[in-house]
Each structure stands twice: as structure tokens, then as C-alpha cells.
Amino acid sequence: MMGEQSVMQEELFYGFSLERHVPADHLLRAIDRFVDLSAIRQHLAPFYSPIGRPSIDPELLIRMLIVGYCFGIRSERRLCEEVHLNLA
């Protein structure tokens, strides 16, 4: 059944918090304090089709490009691997 859950069921699932696993002094935390991408979806919405496969989240894509730039990753494939392996 789909719908809003009124009772929390954390004990049934594995809990994972990114906040607890990424160190407070990590470079990407410092960048995140200054980069506000909250309006990016609205700004880019006219360029996305309402039909077809779902796209990559534009905010995620911009964040990935920032990570690639900061860590000197030039390959898209390597960037995807690094993002997948590095939770930060």
C-alpha cells in the first residue's frame, strides 16, 4: 500500500546517516556551506521533457561536477566510480 506513514519504523530497517559518517572537517562539507543549489531544479525545468526516462537530478549532476573539479578527476567514468565509492 502506498501512502504516508504515520508511525516510524526505523527498527525494521538498517539506519544510515551520512551526517554521522562524513567527518566534520571534510572538504566537501566546507564547500556545501557556500554552495546553494536549491533553485537549480526550477531554473532548469523548462529544458527537461515531461515524457521519457527520468533524468539525472540536476542538483546531483552539478555537485558531481564540483567534486570532479575539486579532486582533479577528468574522466566521467572515474567520477561516477569515485562518487559511488566515496560517500561524502
Short mmCIF file of N, CA, C and O in Angstrom, two decimals:
data_model
loop_
_atom_site.label_atom_id
_atom_site.label_comp_id
_atom_site.label_asym_id
_atom_site.label_seq_id
_atom_site.Cartn_x
_atom_site.Cartn_y
_atom_site.Cartn_z
N MET A 1 0.84 -1.18 0.00
CA MET A 1 0.00 0.00 0.00
C MET A 1 0.88 1.24 0.00
O MET A 1 1.81 1.34 0.77
N MET A 2 0.57 2.17 -0.85
CA MET A 2 1.34 3.39 -0.89
C MET A 2 0.60 4.47 -0.12
O MET A 2 -0.61 4.52 -0.11
N GLY A 3 1.32 5.28 0.54
CA GLY A 3 0.72 6.37 1.30
C GLY A 3 1.70 6.89 2.33
O GLY A 3 2.82 6.42 2.45
N GLU A 4 1.26 7.82 3.10
CA GLU A 4 2.11 8.43 4.11
C GLU A 4 2.12 7.57 5.37
O GLU A 4 1.07 7.12 5.83
N GLN A 5 3.31 7.32 5.89
CA GLN A 5 3.44 6.53 7.11
C GLN A 5 3.21 7.43 8.32
O GLN A 5 3.83 8.48 8.44
N SER A 6 2.33 7.04 9.20
CA SER A 6 2.09 7.83 10.40
C SER A 6 2.93 7.34 11.57
O SER A 6 3.10 8.02 12.56
N VAL A 7 3.45 6.12 11.47
CA VAL A 7 4.28 5.53 12.51
C VAL A 7 5.67 5.27 11.95
O VAL A 7 5.81 4.67 10.89
N MET A 8 6.71 5.72 12.67
CA MET A 8 8.08 5.50 12.22
C MET A 8 8.46 4.04 12.47
O MET A 8 8.10 3.47 13.49
N GLN A 9 9.19 3.44 11.53
CA GLN A 9 9.54 2.03 11.63
C GLN A 9 11.04 1.82 11.47
O GLN A 9 11.48 0.90 10.79
N GLU A 10 11.86 2.66 12.10
CA GLU A 10 13.31 2.56 11.96
C GLU A 10 13.85 1.21 12.38
O GLU A 10 14.84 0.73 11.84
N GLU A 11 13.24 0.59 13.39
CA GLU A 11 13.78 -0.68 13.88
C GLU A 11 13.67 -1.80 12.86
O GLU A 11 14.32 -2.83 12.98
N LEU A 12 12.85 -1.63 11.82
CA LEU A 12 12.70 -2.65 10.79
C LEU A 12 13.75 -2.53 9.69
O LEU A 12 13.92 -3.43 8.88
N PHE A 13 14.43 -1.39 9.62
CA PHE A 13 15.35 -1.12 8.52
C PHE A 13 16.73 -0.75 9.05
O PHE A 13 16.88 -0.30 10.18
N TYR A 14 17.72 -0.93 8.20
CA TYR A 14 19.07 -0.52 8.51
C TYR A 14 19.14 1.00 8.45
O TYR A 14 18.82 1.59 7.42
N GLY A 15 19.53 1.61 9.51
CA GLY A 15 19.62 3.07 9.54
C GLY A 15 21.00 3.55 9.11
O GLY A 15 22.02 3.01 9.54
N PHE A 16 21.03 4.51 8.25
CA PHE A 16 22.30 5.07 7.78
C PHE A 16 22.18 6.58 7.74
O PHE A 16 21.26 7.12 7.14
N SER A 17 23.10 7.25 8.38
CA SER A 17 23.11 8.71 8.39
C SER A 17 24.43 9.20 7.80
O SER A 17 25.51 8.92 8.35
N LEU A 18 24.32 9.92 6.71
CA LEU A 18 25.51 10.48 6.08
C LEU A 18 26.20 11.47 7.02
O LEU A 18 27.42 11.58 7.04
N GLU A 19 25.41 12.17 7.81
CA GLU A 19 25.95 13.15 8.74
C GLU A 19 26.92 12.50 9.75
O GLU A 19 27.90 13.10 10.14
N ARG A 20 26.63 11.28 10.15
CA ARG A 20 27.48 10.60 11.12
C ARG A 20 28.74 10.00 10.49
O ARG A 20 29.73 9.78 11.17
N HIS A 21 28.72 9.74 9.19
CA HIS A 21 29.84 9.06 8.54
C HIS A 21 30.84 9.99 7.87
O HIS A 21 31.98 9.59 7.65
N VAL A 22 30.44 11.19 7.54
CA VAL A 22 31.35 12.14 6.90
C VAL A 22 31.94 13.05 7.97
O VAL A 22 31.19 13.69 8.71
N PRO A 23 33.27 13.11 8.09
CA PRO A 23 33.89 13.94 9.13
C PRO A 23 33.50 15.41 9.01
O PRO A 23 33.26 15.92 7.90
N ALA A 24 33.44 16.08 10.14
CA ALA A 24 33.03 17.50 10.17
C ALA A 24 34.01 18.39 9.42
O ALA A 24 33.62 19.44 8.90
N ASP A 25 35.28 18.00 9.35
CA ASP A 25 36.29 18.83 8.68
C ASP A 25 36.55 18.41 7.23
O ASP A 25 37.54 18.82 6.64
N HIS A 26 35.66 17.62 6.65
CA HIS A 26 35.83 17.16 5.26
C HIS A 26 35.68 18.35 4.30
O HIS A 26 34.85 19.24 4.51
N LEU A 27 36.48 18.35 3.24
CA LEU A 27 36.46 19.43 2.24
C LEU A 27 35.06 19.66 1.68
O LEU A 27 34.63 20.81 1.51
N LEU A 28 34.34 18.59 1.39
CA LEU A 28 33.02 18.75 0.76
C LEU A 28 32.00 19.38 1.71
O LEU A 28 31.07 20.04 1.26
N ARG A 29 32.17 19.22 3.01
CA ARG A 29 31.29 19.91 3.96
C ARG A 29 31.53 21.42 3.89
O ARG A 29 30.61 22.22 3.96
N ALA A 30 32.80 21.80 3.77
CA ALA A 30 33.13 23.22 3.67
C ALA A 30 32.54 23.82 2.40
O ALA A 30 32.01 24.94 2.41
N ILE A 31 32.61 23.09 1.30
CA ILE A 31 32.04 23.56 0.03
C ILE A 31 30.52 23.67 0.14
O ILE A 31 29.92 24.64 -0.32
N ASP A 32 29.90 22.68 0.77
CA ASP A 32 28.44 22.65 0.88
C ASP A 32 27.89 23.86 1.64
O ASP A 32 26.77 24.29 1.38
N ARG A 33 28.67 24.40 2.56
CA ARG A 33 28.22 25.58 3.31
C ARG A 33 28.04 26.80 2.41
O ARG A 33 27.23 27.67 2.70
N PHE A 34 28.80 26.86 1.32
CA PHE A 34 28.78 28.04 0.47
C PHE A 34 28.01 27.86 -0.84
O PHE A 34 27.68 28.83 -1.50
N VAL A 35 27.72 26.63 -1.21
CA VAL A 35 27.04 26.35 -2.48
C VAL A 35 25.57 26.07 -2.22
O VAL A 35 25.23 25.12 -1.52
N ASP A 36 24.71 26.92 -2.76
CA ASP A 36 23.27 26.73 -2.60
C ASP A 36 22.68 26.38 -3.97
O ASP A 36 22.61 27.22 -4.85
N LEU A 37 22.28 25.13 -4.13
CA LEU A 37 21.72 24.67 -5.40
C LEU A 37 20.22 24.40 -5.29
O LEU A 37 19.66 23.67 -6.09
N SER A 38 19.57 25.02 -4.32
CA SER A 38 18.16 24.74 -4.09
C SER A 38 17.26 25.18 -5.24
O SER A 38 16.20 24.59 -5.47
N ALA A 39 17.64 26.18 -6.00
CA ALA A 39 16.79 26.69 -7.08
C ALA A 39 17.15 26.11 -8.44
O ALA A 39 16.52 26.46 -9.44
N ILE A 40 18.13 25.22 -8.49
CA ILE A 40 18.61 24.72 -9.78
C ILE A 40 17.54 23.93 -10.54
O ILE A 40 17.43 24.04 -11.75
N ARG A 41 16.74 23.14 -9.82
CA ARG A 41 15.69 22.35 -10.48
C ARG A 41 14.66 23.24 -11.15
O ARG A 41 14.25 22.99 -12.28
N GLN A 42 14.23 24.28 -10.46
CA GLN A 42 13.24 25.20 -11.03
C GLN A 42 13.81 25.94 -12.23
O GLN A 42 13.13 26.16 -13.22
N HIS A 43 15.07 26.32 -12.13
CA HIS A 43 15.71 27.07 -13.21
C HIS A 43 15.85 26.21 -14.48
O HIS A 43 15.69 26.71 -15.59
N LEU A 44 16.14 24.92 -14.30
CA LEU A 44 16.37 24.04 -15.45
C LEU A 44 15.12 23.28 -15.90
O LEU A 44 15.17 22.58 -16.91
N ALA A 45 14.02 23.38 -15.20
CA ALA A 45 12.80 22.63 -15.52
C ALA A 45 12.33 22.80 -16.96
O ALA A 45 11.90 21.82 -17.59
N PRO A 46 12.40 23.99 -17.57
CA PRO A 46 11.93 24.13 -18.95
C PRO A 46 12.73 23.31 -19.97
O PRO A 46 12.27 23.05 -21.07
N PHE A 47 13.93 22.88 -19.59
CA PHE A 47 14.79 22.15 -20.52
C PHE A 47 14.61 20.63 -20.45
O PHE A 47 15.25 19.91 -21.19
N TYR A 48 13.77 20.16 -19.55
CA TYR A 48 13.52 18.74 -19.38
C TYR A 48 12.16 18.37 -19.93
O TYR A 48 11.18 19.07 -19.71
N SER A 49 12.09 17.26 -20.65
CA SER A 49 10.85 16.78 -21.23
C SER A 49 9.99 16.09 -20.17
O SER A 49 10.51 15.39 -19.31
N PRO A 50 8.67 16.24 -20.26
CA PRO A 50 7.80 15.56 -19.30
C PRO A 50 7.62 14.07 -19.61
O PRO A 50 7.07 13.33 -18.81
N ILE A 51 8.08 13.63 -20.79
CA ILE A 51 7.95 12.22 -21.17
C ILE A 51 9.34 11.59 -21.27
O ILE A 51 10.34 12.28 -21.33
N GLY A 52 9.38 10.28 -21.29
CA GLY A 52 10.66 9.58 -21.44
C GLY A 52 11.20 9.12 -20.11
O GLY A 52 10.54 9.18 -19.07
N ARG A 53 12.43 8.66 -20.14
CA ARG A 53 13.09 8.16 -18.93
C ARG A 53 13.38 9.31 -17.97
O ARG A 53 13.67 10.42 -18.40
N PRO A 54 13.35 9.02 -16.67
CA PRO A 54 13.73 10.06 -15.71
C PRO A 54 15.20 10.44 -15.89
O PRO A 54 16.03 9.58 -16.19
N SER A 55 15.49 11.69 -15.72
CA SER A 55 16.86 12.16 -15.92
C SER A 55 17.63 12.09 -14.61
O SER A 55 17.08 11.83 -13.54
N ILE A 56 18.91 12.37 -14.70
CA ILE A 56 19.74 12.52 -13.51
C ILE A 56 19.33 13.83 -12.84
O ILE A 56 19.11 14.83 -13.52
N ASP A 57 19.24 13.81 -11.55
CA ASP A 57 18.88 15.01 -10.80
C ASP A 57 19.90 16.10 -11.11
O ASP A 57 21.10 15.91 -10.93
N PRO A 58 19.45 17.27 -11.60
CA PRO A 58 20.41 18.32 -11.97
C PRO A 58 21.26 18.79 -10.79
O PRO A 58 22.43 19.11 -10.97
N GLU A 59 20.70 18.82 -9.60
CA GLU A 59 21.50 19.22 -8.43
C GLU A 59 22.61 18.22 -8.18
O GLU A 59 23.76 18.59 -7.91
N LEU A 60 22.31 16.94 -8.30
CA LEU A 60 23.32 15.90 -8.13
C LEU A 60 24.41 16.02 -9.20
O LEU A 60 25.61 15.90 -8.91
N LEU A 61 24.01 16.28 -10.43
CA LEU A 61 24.97 16.40 -11.51
C LEU A 61 25.93 17.57 -11.28
O LEU A 61 27.15 17.43 -11.45
N ILE A 62 25.40 18.72 -10.85
CA ILE A 62 26.25 19.88 -10.56
C ILE A 62 27.19 19.57 -9.40
O ILE A 62 28.38 19.90 -9.44
N ARG A 63 26.68 18.89 -8.37
CA ARG A 63 27.53 18.53 -7.24
C ARG A 63 28.64 17.57 -7.68
O ARG A 63 29.78 17.69 -7.22
N MET A 64 28.32 16.65 -8.56
CA MET A 64 29.34 15.72 -9.07
C MET A 64 30.41 16.47 -9.84
O MET A 64 31.60 16.16 -9.73
N LEU A 65 30.02 17.46 -10.63
CA LEU A 65 31.00 18.24 -11.39
C LEU A 65 31.91 19.03 -10.45
O LEU A 65 33.11 19.16 -10.70
N ILE A 66 31.35 19.56 -9.36
CA ILE A 66 32.16 20.27 -8.36
C ILE A 66 33.16 19.32 -7.72
O ILE A 66 34.34 19.66 -7.54
N VAL A 67 32.72 18.11 -7.38
CA VAL A 67 33.62 17.11 -6.80
C VAL A 67 34.74 16.78 -7.79
O VAL A 67 35.92 16.72 -7.42
N GLY A 68 34.39 16.58 -9.05
CA GLY A 68 35.40 16.27 -10.07
C GLY A 68 36.42 17.38 -10.20
O GLY A 68 37.63 17.13 -10.32
N TYR A 69 35.96 18.61 -10.16
CA TYR A 69 36.86 19.75 -10.27
C TYR A 69 37.78 19.85 -9.05
O TYR A 69 38.99 20.03 -9.17
N CYS A 70 37.21 19.70 -7.86
CA CYS A 70 37.99 19.85 -6.62
C CYS A 70 39.03 18.75 -6.44
O CYS A 70 40.10 18.99 -5.89
N PHE A 71 38.72 17.55 -6.90
CA PHE A 71 39.63 16.43 -6.72
C PHE A 71 40.42 16.10 -7.99
O PHE A 71 41.13 15.09 -8.02
N GLY A 72 40.29 16.91 -9.02
CA GLY A 72 41.08 16.71 -10.23
C GLY A 72 40.72 15.46 -11.01
O GLY A 72 41.59 14.85 -11.62
N ILE A 73 39.46 15.10 -11.01
CA ILE A 73 39.01 13.91 -11.74
C ILE A 73 38.53 14.36 -13.11
O ILE A 73 37.55 15.10 -13.22
N ARG A 74 39.20 13.92 -14.16
CA ARG A 74 38.86 14.39 -15.51
C ARG A 74 37.95 13.45 -16.27
O ARG A 74 37.31 13.86 -17.24
N SER A 75 37.87 12.22 -15.87
CA SER A 75 37.07 11.23 -16.58
C SER A 75 35.69 11.11 -15.95
O SER A 75 35.56 11.01 -14.73
N GLU A 76 34.64 11.12 -16.78
CA GLU A 76 33.28 10.95 -16.27
C GLU A 76 33.10 9.59 -15.63
O GLU A 76 32.45 9.46 -14.59
N ARG A 77 33.68 8.57 -16.25
CA ARG A 77 33.57 7.21 -15.69
C ARG A 77 34.25 7.15 -14.33
O ARG A 77 33.71 6.60 -13.37
N ARG A 78 35.44 7.72 -14.23
CA ARG A 78 36.16 7.73 -12.95
C ARG A 78 35.40 8.55 -11.91
O ARG A 78 35.35 8.19 -10.74
N LEU A 79 34.78 9.65 -12.33
CA LEU A 79 33.99 10.47 -11.42
C LEU A 79 32.82 9.70 -10.86
O LEU A 79 32.54 9.72 -9.66
N CYS A 80 32.12 8.95 -11.71
CA CYS A 80 30.99 8.13 -11.26
C CYS A 80 31.47 7.06 -10.27
O CYS A 80 30.81 6.82 -9.26
N GLU A 81 32.60 6.45 -10.56
CA GLU A 81 33.15 5.45 -9.64
C GLU A 81 33.52 6.08 -8.30
O GLU A 81 33.22 5.52 -7.24
N GLU A 82 34.14 7.24 -8.36
CA GLU A 82 34.56 7.92 -7.14
C GLU A 82 33.37 8.35 -6.29
O GLU A 82 33.37 8.20 -5.07
N VAL A 83 32.34 8.85 -6.91
CA VAL A 83 31.13 9.26 -6.19
C VAL A 83 30.45 8.05 -5.57
O VAL A 83 29.96 8.10 -4.45
N HIS A 84 30.46 6.94 -6.30
CA HIS A 84 29.84 5.72 -5.79
C HIS A 84 30.62 5.17 -4.58
O HIS A 84 30.01 4.70 -3.61
N LEU A 85 31.94 5.25 -4.64
CA LEU A 85 32.77 4.72 -3.56
C LEU A 85 32.92 5.67 -2.37
O LEU A 85 33.00 5.23 -1.23
N ASN A 86 32.94 6.95 -2.64
CA ASN A 86 33.18 7.94 -1.60
C ASN A 86 31.83 8.56 -1.19
O ASN A 86 31.26 9.36 -1.90
N LEU A 87 31.33 8.19 -0.02
CA LEU A 87 30.01 8.63 0.41
C LEU A 87 29.89 10.14 0.58
O LEU A 87 28.82 10.70 0.47
N ALA A 88 30.98 10.82 0.86
CA ALA A 88 30.91 12.26 1.07
C ALA A 88 30.45 12.95 -0.19
O ALA A 88 29.80 13.96 -0.13
#
